[in-house]
Amino acid sequence: MTPPVNEQRLEMRGISMEFPGVKALDDVHFSVKRGEIHALVGANGAGKSTLMKVLAGAYASYEGTILFDGVPLAIDSPNAAKRAGIEIVYQEVDTALVDYLTVAENICLDMLASGQLKGVIRRRRYEEIAERALQKLKASIDVRQRVSELRLAEKQLVLIARALVQESRFLILDEPTAPLSGRETEQLFRIIRELAEKEHLGVIFISHRLQELFEICESISVMRDGKMVSRQLLAGQTKETVVEQMLGRRLQKSSREARPAGAPSLELDRITVAGQLDEISLTVRAGEVIGIAGLVGAGKTELCKTIFGSIPVTSGLMRLAGETRRIRSAYDAVRLGIGLVPEERRKEGILVADPIEQNMTAASLKQFVNRFGFVEKKKERAAANRIVQQLSIKVSDTRQRAAELSGGNQQKVAIGKWLLADASVLVLDEPTKGVDVGAKAEIFQVIDQLAAEQKAVIYASSELDELLAVTDRIYVMYDGQIVFEATTSETTEEQLLWYATGGQQHE
């Protein structure tokens, strides 16, 4: 006998998966019912994204079984997941949409590709389908409008509408509120509740913003180190207990002593970027490493790019070595001695197709150009070799392409160019992203070396244990604001995670 719709359950049993040298998922059991709004949380690297990518068909080489209503599902591709009624909306919504197509074409894209729309496909036919889906969401979006013209919140609604026309039974939302304003978040929550109640849509909600989970979700699963450690109703739980489950322990205070610091190198005084940063004030001194802690959507990357001049400031002051400066571009920042190693190093931090030596001199090219306007290759190569030796970068030759290096060595190249440029303030955004344990240790040594040379270093990361290991002071960001500041030796990972997930000072 078929159970009622709201009792139909999607299950993952004994899911295990390995990447080279890493057990990403270890015998994970997970379930969600139709009509249920279920939270999935875990610290960075816990395995939650990998688990959801398995469920969405992005990874096929896993062990274990996926079942719907007790019947095994063969999910080995995104199309197989869609056929099973499982849809995922990633945080980077633009990657799932085709900018130059209309809203209607994007909403019906899977139906058009799979042949679900048969016969003569007139434009008015799929526009009507798209309009009905958007009406369910109470979204007033013109279906003839190109997606490139939409706001981010509207693009999310287009993806949710795509799931509706596919008659999806389960929707995975990965950090859906990270780029949204408060009002847009409220609208999204209203839509999610209605879809769960009226359409019996099962929703898996991934977020680092714990207070949102208590507002929107009924139940929660917590992952840690590739394992599922708990599944429970949220009623009766507190943010403190969830944080403890995510960490698995109460950490002792860091015993690291602060480095001797000099005069302020960089001061931010109530820096505001409309819609992104709200009155950010901080100071970093010569010879000091400060941490910017924050989870997805906290504003870390926006702050790093603002300091570097890539994002214009709405209001507030920036001082370098005590002097007020206006930094309107990256050119201004480099000229004033500020360097940035961005989070997306292959896209923004290095020139992957170019030789190491050209990467090294990219921020200080004037030093290597003669009076006739030609680069002095011998001088450039000697300088690059000096940095390679100083940072212990593993290369066969400085003429080797940056693309051929390991992730850790690419990161050292991205840092090394700022040593040649003699930057006095170095901003590092997620500097250990995608590098192995050995490379992390080497990057930490480089940072120690920079501080010893009286450079001011800003280390922005969601990896809280790294911040405790490498910094002198830590600022915690949440929702575009600094919500907590502490000397590193006087705080814990648990305390940082508490504030990073929206915990209040006096709760």
Coordinates of C-alpha atoms in Angstrom, one line a residue:
M1 CA 0.0 0.0 0.0
T2 CA 1.4 3.4 -1.0
P3 CA 1.9 5.7 2.0
P4 CA 0.5 9.2 2.1
V5 CA 2.5 11.7 0.2
N6 CA 3.8 13.4 3.3
E7 CA 5.1 10.1 4.6
Q8 CA 7.2 9.3 1.5
R9 CA 10.8 9.4 2.4
L10 CA 14.1 9.9 0.5
E11 CA 16.9 7.9 2.1
M12 CA 20.7 7.5 1.7
R13 CA 22.1 4.4 3.4
G14 CA 25.7 3.6 4.0
I15 CA 27.0 6.3 1.7
S16 CA 30.8 6.3 1.5
M17 CA 33.1 8.1 -0.9
E18 CA 36.8 8.7 -1.3
F19 CA 38.9 11.2 -3.1
P20 CA 42.7 10.5 -3.5
G21 CA 44.0 10.3 0.1
V22 CA 40.8 11.5 1.7
K23 CA 37.7 9.7 3.0
A24 CA 35.1 12.3 2.2
L25 CA 32.1 10.3 3.3
D26 CA 32.1 7.4 5.8
D27 CA 29.0 5.2 6.0
V28 CA 26.6 8.1 6.1
H29 CA 22.9 7.6 6.7
F30 CA 20.5 10.5 5.8
S31 CA 16.8 10.9 5.2
V32 CA 14.2 13.5 4.6
K33 CA 10.4 13.2 4.1
R34 CA 8.3 15.0 1.5
G35 CA 6.9 18.2 3.0
E36 CA 9.7 18.4 5.5
I37 CA 12.1 21.3 5.8
H38 CA 15.3 19.7 7.0
A39 CA 18.6 21.4 7.9
L40 CA 22.0 19.9 7.0
V41 CA 25.0 21.5 8.8
G42 CA 28.6 20.9 9.6
A43 CA 31.9 22.8 9.8
N44 CA 34.0 23.3 6.7
G45 CA 35.1 20.0 5.4
A46 CA 32.4 18.0 7.3
G47 CA 31.2 16.4 4.0
K48 CA 27.7 18.0 3.7
S49 CA 28.4 19.4 0.2
T50 CA 29.8 16.1 -1.0
L51 CA 26.8 14.2 0.3
M52 CA 24.4 16.5 -1.5
K53 CA 26.4 16.3 -4.7
V54 CA 26.0 12.5 -4.5
L55 CA 22.3 12.9 -4.0
A56 CA 22.1 15.4 -7.0
G57 CA 24.0 13.1 -9.3
A58 CA 27.3 15.1 -9.5
Y59 CA 29.3 12.1 -8.2
A60 CA 28.7 8.6 -9.4
S61 CA 31.6 6.7 -7.7
Y62 CA 30.1 6.3 -4.3
E63 CA 29.2 3.2 -2.2
G64 CA 25.8 2.8 -0.6
T65 CA 22.2 3.0 -1.6
I66 CA 19.7 5.8 -2.3
L67 CA 16.0 4.9 -2.0
F68 CA 12.7 6.7 -2.4
D69 CA 9.8 5.2 -0.5
G70 CA 11.9 2.0 0.0
V71 CA 12.7 1.5 -3.7
P72 CA 16.4 1.8 -4.7
L73 CA 17.2 4.7 -7.1
A74 CA 20.1 4.5 -9.6
I75 CA 21.5 8.1 -9.3
D76 CA 24.7 8.3 -11.3
S77 CA 24.2 11.6 -13.1
P78 CA 22.4 14.9 -12.7
N79 CA 19.8 13.8 -15.2
A80 CA 19.1 10.6 -13.2
A81 CA 18.6 12.8 -10.1
K82 CA 16.2 15.0 -11.9
R83 CA 14.2 12.0 -13.2
A84 CA 14.0 10.9 -9.5
G85 CA 12.5 14.3 -8.6
I86 CA 15.6 15.7 -6.9
E87 CA 16.8 19.2 -7.8
I88 CA 19.6 21.3 -6.3
V89 CA 20.1 25.0 -6.3
Y90 CA 23.7 25.9 -5.7
Q91 CA 24.8 29.1 -4.1
E92 CA 26.4 30.2 -7.4
V93 CA 23.0 30.4 -9.2
D94 CA 24.6 31.9 -12.3
T95 CA 26.3 28.7 -13.1
A96 CA 22.9 26.9 -13.5
L97 CA 21.3 29.6 -15.7
V98 CA 21.9 30.7 -19.3
D99 CA 22.2 34.5 -19.2
Y100 CA 21.2 35.2 -22.8
L101 CA 18.0 33.0 -22.7
T102 CA 14.7 34.3 -21.4
V103 CA 13.2 33.5 -18.0
A104 CA 10.7 31.1 -19.6
E105 CA 13.5 29.3 -21.6
N106 CA 15.6 28.9 -18.4
I107 CA 12.6 27.6 -16.4
C108 CA 11.7 25.0 -19.1
L109 CA 15.3 24.2 -20.1
D110 CA 15.4 20.7 -18.6
M111 CA 12.0 19.9 -20.1
L112 CA 13.1 21.1 -23.5
A113 CA 16.4 19.2 -23.3
S114 CA 14.8 15.9 -22.1
G115 CA 12.1 15.9 -24.7
Q116 CA 9.3 16.2 -22.2
L117 CA 7.7 18.9 -24.3
K118 CA 6.6 17.0 -27.4
G119 CA 5.1 18.1 -30.6
V120 CA 5.4 21.6 -32.0
I121 CA 7.0 23.7 -29.3
R122 CA 5.6 27.2 -29.6
R123 CA 7.1 29.9 -27.5
R124 CA 3.7 30.7 -25.9
R125 CA 3.5 27.2 -24.7
Y126 CA 6.6 27.2 -22.5
E127 CA 5.9 30.8 -21.5
E128 CA 2.6 29.6 -20.0
I129 CA 4.3 26.8 -18.2
A130 CA 6.8 29.3 -16.7
E131 CA 4.1 31.8 -15.8
R132 CA 2.2 29.1 -13.9
A133 CA 5.3 28.1 -11.9
L134 CA 6.1 31.7 -11.0
Q135 CA 2.5 32.3 -9.9
K136 CA 2.9 29.5 -7.4
L137 CA 5.9 31.4 -6.1
K138 CA 4.0 34.7 -6.1
A139 CA 6.9 36.1 -8.2
S140 CA 6.2 38.9 -10.5
I141 CA 8.9 38.3 -13.1
D142 CA 8.4 38.9 -16.8
V143 CA 9.0 35.5 -18.5
R144 CA 10.2 37.2 -21.7
Q145 CA 12.9 39.0 -19.8
R146 CA 16.5 37.8 -20.3
V147 CA 18.0 36.2 -17.2
S148 CA 21.0 38.5 -17.4
E149 CA 18.7 41.4 -16.5
L150 CA 17.5 39.8 -13.2
R151 CA 18.6 40.5 -9.6
L152 CA 20.2 37.6 -7.8
A153 CA 17.1 36.9 -5.7
E154 CA 15.0 36.7 -8.9
K155 CA 17.5 34.2 -10.4
Q156 CA 17.0 32.0 -7.4
L157 CA 13.3 32.0 -7.9
V158 CA 13.8 31.1 -11.6
L159 CA 15.7 28.0 -10.5
I160 CA 13.1 27.1 -7.9
A161 CA 10.4 27.5 -10.6
R162 CA 12.5 25.1 -12.8
A163 CA 12.2 22.5 -10.1
L164 CA 8.5 23.0 -9.9
V165 CA 7.8 22.5 -13.6
Q166 CA 9.9 19.3 -13.3
E167 CA 7.5 18.3 -10.5
S168 CA 10.4 17.7 -8.2
R169 CA 9.8 16.0 -5.0
F170 CA 12.9 17.2 -3.2
L171 CA 14.8 20.5 -3.4
I172 CA 18.3 21.0 -2.1
L173 CA 19.2 24.6 -1.3
D174 CA 22.9 25.3 -0.7
E175 CA 23.5 28.5 1.3
P176 CA 20.4 30.1 -0.4
T177 CA 20.4 33.2 1.8
A178 CA 24.1 34.1 1.6
P179 CA 23.7 36.8 -1.1
L180 CA 20.2 37.9 -0.1
S181 CA 19.0 41.0 1.8
G182 CA 16.8 40.5 4.9
R183 CA 13.6 41.2 3.0
E184 CA 14.6 38.8 0.2
T185 CA 15.3 36.2 2.8
E186 CA 11.9 36.6 4.4
Q187 CA 10.3 36.2 0.9
L188 CA 12.3 33.1 0.2
F189 CA 11.3 31.5 3.6
R190 CA 7.6 32.2 2.9
I191 CA 7.9 30.5 -0.5
I192 CA 9.7 27.5 1.0
R193 CA 7.0 27.0 3.7
E194 CA 4.2 27.2 1.1
L195 CA 6.0 24.7 -1.2
A196 CA 6.5 22.3 1.7
E197 CA 2.9 22.6 2.8
K198 CA 1.0 22.8 -0.5
E199 CA 3.3 21.0 -2.9
H200 CA 4.6 18.5 -0.4
L201 CA 8.1 19.4 -1.5
G202 CA 10.9 18.1 0.8
V203 CA 13.5 20.7 1.3
I204 CA 17.1 20.2 2.4
F205 CA 18.4 23.5 3.7
I206 CA 22.2 23.9 4.0
S207 CA 23.3 27.0 5.8
H208 CA 26.0 28.3 8.3
R209 CA 23.5 30.8 9.6
L210 CA 22.1 28.8 12.5
Q211 CA 19.5 31.3 13.6
E212 CA 17.9 30.9 10.2
L213 CA 17.7 27.2 10.6
F214 CA 15.7 27.5 13.8
E215 CA 13.4 29.9 12.0
I216 CA 12.7 27.8 8.9
C217 CA 13.5 24.1 9.6
E218 CA 11.8 21.4 11.6
S219 CA 14.7 19.0 11.9
I220 CA 18.4 19.0 11.6
S221 CA 21.3 16.6 10.6
V222 CA 24.8 17.4 11.8
M223 CA 27.9 16.1 10.0
R224 CA 31.5 16.0 11.2
D225 CA 34.6 14.6 9.5
G226 CA 32.6 12.8 6.8
K227 CA 30.2 11.1 9.2
M228 CA 26.7 11.8 10.3
V229 CA 26.7 12.5 14.0
S230 CA 23.1 13.3 14.8
R231 CA 19.6 13.7 13.4
Q232 CA 17.0 15.3 15.6
L233 CA 14.1 17.7 15.8
L234 CA 15.1 21.3 16.2
A235 CA 12.5 21.9 18.9
G236 CA 14.3 21.9 22.2
Q237 CA 17.7 22.3 20.7
T238 CA 19.9 25.4 21.1
K239 CA 22.5 27.0 18.9
E240 CA 25.1 26.0 21.6
T241 CA 24.3 22.3 21.3
V242 CA 24.4 22.4 17.5
V243 CA 27.8 24.1 17.6
E244 CA 29.1 21.5 20.1
Q245 CA 27.9 18.7 17.7
M246 CA 29.6 20.4 14.7
L247 CA 32.9 20.7 16.6
G248 CA 32.7 17.4 18.6
R249 CA 34.6 18.9 21.5
R250 CA 35.2 22.1 23.5
L251 CA 38.6 23.3 22.5
Q252 CA 41.1 24.7 24.9
K253 CA 42.3 28.3 24.5
S254 CA 45.1 28.8 22.1
S255 CA 48.5 29.1 23.8
R256 CA 50.0 31.1 20.9
E257 CA 51.6 34.4 22.0
A258 CA 51.1 37.6 20.0
R259 CA 54.0 38.8 17.9
P260 CA 55.5 42.2 18.8
A261 CA 53.7 44.7 16.6
G262 CA 54.7 48.2 15.5
A263 CA 52.7 51.2 14.4
P264 CA 49.3 50.9 12.6
S265 CA 49.9 50.0 8.9
L266 CA 46.2 50.0 7.9
E267 CA 43.2 51.3 9.7
L268 CA 39.6 51.1 8.6
D269 CA 37.2 53.5 10.1
R270 CA 33.5 52.7 9.6
I271 CA 34.0 51.5 6.1
T272 CA 30.6 50.8 4.4
V273 CA 29.7 49.3 1.1
A274 CA 26.0 49.5 0.3
G275 CA 24.4 46.1 0.6
Q276 CA 27.6 44.3 1.4
L277 CA 29.6 45.8 4.4
D278 CA 28.3 47.8 7.3
E279 CA 30.6 50.2 9.2
I280 CA 33.7 48.0 9.3
S281 CA 36.4 49.3 11.7
L282 CA 39.7 47.4 12.2
T283 CA 43.4 48.0 12.6
V284 CA 46.4 45.9 11.6
R285 CA 49.9 46.9 12.7
A286 CA 53.3 46.3 11.2
G287 CA 54.5 42.9 12.1
E288 CA 51.0 41.7 13.1
V289 CA 48.8 39.0 11.6
I290 CA 45.1 39.6 12.1
G291 CA 42.4 37.1 11.2
I292 CA 39.0 37.8 9.5
A293 CA 36.8 34.9 10.5
G294 CA 33.5 34.3 8.8
L295 CA 31.5 31.6 7.1
V296 CA 29.9 31.7 3.6
G297 CA 28.2 35.0 2.9
A298 CA 29.7 36.8 5.9
G299 CA 31.4 39.4 3.8
K300 CA 35.1 38.3 4.1
T301 CA 35.8 38.4 0.4
E302 CA 34.0 41.7 -0.1
L303 CA 36.1 43.2 2.7
C304 CA 39.3 41.9 1.1
K305 CA 38.4 43.3 -2.3
T306 CA 37.3 46.6 -0.8
I307 CA 40.7 47.1 0.9
F308 CA 42.3 46.3 -2.4
G309 CA 40.2 48.9 -4.3
S310 CA 38.2 46.4 -6.3
I311 CA 34.9 47.3 -4.7
P312 CA 34.1 51.1 -4.2
V313 CA 33.5 52.4 -0.7
T314 CA 30.2 54.1 0.0
S315 CA 31.4 55.8 3.2
G316 CA 34.1 55.6 5.8
L317 CA 37.8 56.3 6.0
M318 CA 40.9 54.2 5.2
R319 CA 44.3 55.2 6.7
L320 CA 47.7 53.8 5.6
A321 CA 50.6 54.5 8.0
G322 CA 48.4 57.2 9.7
E323 CA 47.5 59.0 6.4
T324 CA 44.0 59.0 5.1
R325 CA 43.9 57.5 1.6
R326 CA 41.3 57.1 -1.1
I327 CA 41.7 53.8 -2.9
R328 CA 39.5 53.8 -6.0
S329 CA 41.1 50.9 -7.9
A330 CA 43.6 48.0 -7.6
Y331 CA 46.1 50.2 -9.3
D332 CA 45.8 52.7 -6.4
A333 CA 46.2 49.8 -3.9
V334 CA 49.3 48.4 -5.5
R335 CA 50.9 51.9 -5.8
L336 CA 50.2 52.4 -2.0
G337 CA 51.7 49.1 -1.0
I338 CA 48.7 46.9 -0.6
G339 CA 48.7 43.4 -2.1
L340 CA 45.8 40.9 -2.4
V341 CA 46.0 37.1 -2.8
P342 CA 42.3 36.3 -3.8
E343 CA 40.3 33.3 -2.9
E344 CA 40.0 32.2 -6.5
R345 CA 43.8 32.1 -7.2
R346 CA 43.6 30.4 -10.6
K347 CA 41.0 32.8 -11.8
E348 CA 42.2 36.0 -10.2
G349 CA 45.5 35.5 -8.4
I350 CA 47.9 34.0 -11.0
L351 CA 48.3 33.9 -14.8
V352 CA 48.0 30.2 -15.2
A353 CA 49.2 30.1 -18.8
D354 CA 52.3 32.3 -18.2
P355 CA 55.7 31.4 -16.8
I356 CA 56.4 31.7 -13.1
E357 CA 58.9 34.5 -13.6
Q358 CA 56.2 36.6 -15.4
N359 CA 53.8 35.9 -12.6
M360 CA 56.4 37.0 -10.0
T361 CA 56.9 40.4 -11.7
A362 CA 53.3 41.1 -12.7
A363 CA 52.8 43.6 -9.8
S364 CA 56.2 45.3 -10.1
L365 CA 56.9 45.2 -13.8
K366 CA 58.3 48.7 -13.9
Q367 CA 61.4 47.5 -11.9
F368 CA 62.3 45.2 -14.8
V369 CA 61.7 47.5 -17.8
N370 CA 64.6 49.3 -19.4
R371 CA 64.5 52.8 -20.8
F372 CA 63.5 51.5 -24.2
G373 CA 60.4 49.8 -22.8
F374 CA 61.6 46.2 -23.0
V375 CA 61.6 43.8 -20.1
E376 CA 65.1 42.8 -19.0
K377 CA 64.6 39.1 -18.9
K378 CA 67.9 38.3 -17.1
K379 CA 67.0 40.7 -14.3
E380 CA 63.4 39.4 -14.1
R381 CA 64.6 35.7 -14.0
A382 CA 67.1 36.5 -11.2
A383 CA 64.4 38.2 -9.1
A384 CA 62.0 35.3 -9.6
N385 CA 64.7 32.8 -8.7
R386 CA 65.4 34.8 -5.5
I387 CA 61.7 34.5 -4.4
V388 CA 61.5 30.9 -5.4
Q389 CA 64.4 30.1 -3.1
Q390 CA 63.0 32.4 -0.3
L391 CA 59.6 30.7 -0.3
S392 CA 60.9 27.2 -1.1
I393 CA 58.7 27.0 -4.2
K394 CA 59.1 23.6 -5.9
V395 CA 59.8 24.3 -9.6
S396 CA 62.0 22.9 -12.3
D397 CA 62.6 26.3 -13.8
T398 CA 61.1 29.8 -13.5
R399 CA 60.2 29.5 -17.2
Q400 CA 57.8 26.7 -16.2
R401 CA 54.1 27.6 -16.6
A402 CA 52.2 28.4 -13.4
A403 CA 49.5 25.9 -14.4
E404 CA 51.9 23.0 -14.0
L405 CA 52.5 23.7 -10.3
S406 CA 50.7 22.2 -7.3
G407 CA 48.0 24.2 -5.6
G408 CA 50.4 25.0 -2.7
N409 CA 53.2 26.2 -4.9
Q410 CA 50.7 28.3 -7.0
Q411 CA 49.7 30.0 -3.8
K412 CA 53.3 30.7 -3.0
V413 CA 53.7 32.3 -6.4
A414 CA 50.7 34.5 -5.7
I415 CA 52.3 35.6 -2.5
G416 CA 55.7 35.9 -3.9
K417 CA 54.8 38.6 -6.5
W418 CA 53.9 40.9 -3.6
L419 CA 57.3 40.4 -2.0
L420 CA 58.9 41.7 -5.2
A421 CA 56.4 44.6 -5.1
D422 CA 57.5 45.2 -1.5
A423 CA 53.8 45.4 -0.3
S424 CA 53.6 46.7 3.3
V425 CA 50.0 45.3 3.7
L426 CA 49.2 41.8 2.4
V427 CA 45.6 40.6 2.3
L428 CA 45.2 36.8 2.1
D429 CA 41.6 35.5 1.3
E430 CA 41.3 31.8 2.1
P431 CA 45.0 31.3 1.4
T432 CA 45.0 27.5 2.1
K433 CA 41.9 26.7 0.0
G434 CA 42.6 23.5 -2.0
V435 CA 46.1 22.9 -0.7
D436 CA 47.3 19.8 1.2
V437 CA 48.4 19.7 4.9
G438 CA 52.1 20.0 4.0
A439 CA 51.6 23.1 1.8
K440 CA 49.5 24.7 4.6
A441 CA 52.4 24.4 7.0
E442 CA 54.7 26.0 4.5
I443 CA 52.3 28.8 3.9
F444 CA 52.1 29.4 7.6
Q445 CA 55.9 29.7 7.7
V446 CA 55.8 32.2 4.9
I447 CA 53.3 34.3 6.9
D448 CA 55.5 34.1 10.0
Q449 CA 58.4 35.3 7.8
L450 CA 56.3 38.2 6.4
A451 CA 55.4 39.3 10.0
A452 CA 59.0 39.1 11.0
E453 CA 59.8 41.5 8.2
Q454 CA 57.3 43.9 9.7
K455 CA 54.7 43.4 7.0
A456 CA 51.0 43.7 8.1
V457 CA 49.1 40.6 7.2
I458 CA 45.3 40.2 7.0
Y459 CA 44.3 36.5 6.9
A460 CA 40.7 36.0 6.0
S461 CA 39.4 32.4 6.4
S462 CA 36.4 30.2 7.3
E463 CA 38.9 27.7 8.7
L464 CA 38.8 28.6 12.3
D465 CA 41.5 26.3 13.4
E466 CA 43.9 27.9 11.0
L467 CA 43.1 31.4 12.3
L468 CA 43.9 30.2 15.8
A469 CA 47.2 28.8 14.6
V470 CA 48.5 31.7 12.6
T471 CA 47.0 35.0 13.8
D472 CA 47.6 37.5 16.7
R473 CA 44.1 38.9 16.8
I474 CA 40.8 37.9 15.2
Y475 CA 37.8 39.8 14.0
V476 CA 34.6 37.7 13.4
M477 CA 32.3 38.8 10.6
Y478 CA 28.6 38.0 10.2
D479 CA 26.2 39.4 7.7
G480 CA 28.6 42.1 6.5
Q481 CA 29.5 43.3 10.0
I482 CA 32.2 42.7 12.5
V483 CA 30.4 41.2 15.5
F484 CA 33.3 40.1 17.7
E485 CA 37.0 40.8 18.3
A486 CA 39.5 38.9 20.4
T487 CA 43.2 38.3 21.0
T488 CA 43.8 34.9 19.5
S489 CA 45.4 33.5 22.7
E490 CA 42.2 34.3 24.6
T491 CA 39.6 32.7 22.4
T492 CA 38.5 29.3 21.2
E493 CA 37.2 27.7 18.0
E494 CA 33.9 27.2 19.7
Q495 CA 33.6 30.9 20.6
L496 CA 34.5 32.0 17.0
L497 CA 32.0 29.6 15.5
W498 CA 29.3 30.8 17.9
Y499 CA 29.7 34.4 16.7
A500 CA 30.3 33.4 13.1
T501 CA 26.9 31.6 13.0
G502 CA 25.0 34.7 14.4
G503 CA 25.4 34.1 18.2
Q504 CA 24.9 37.2 20.3
Q505 CA 27.1 38.6 23.0
H506 CA 24.5 38.1 25.8
E507 CA 22.5 35.2 24.7

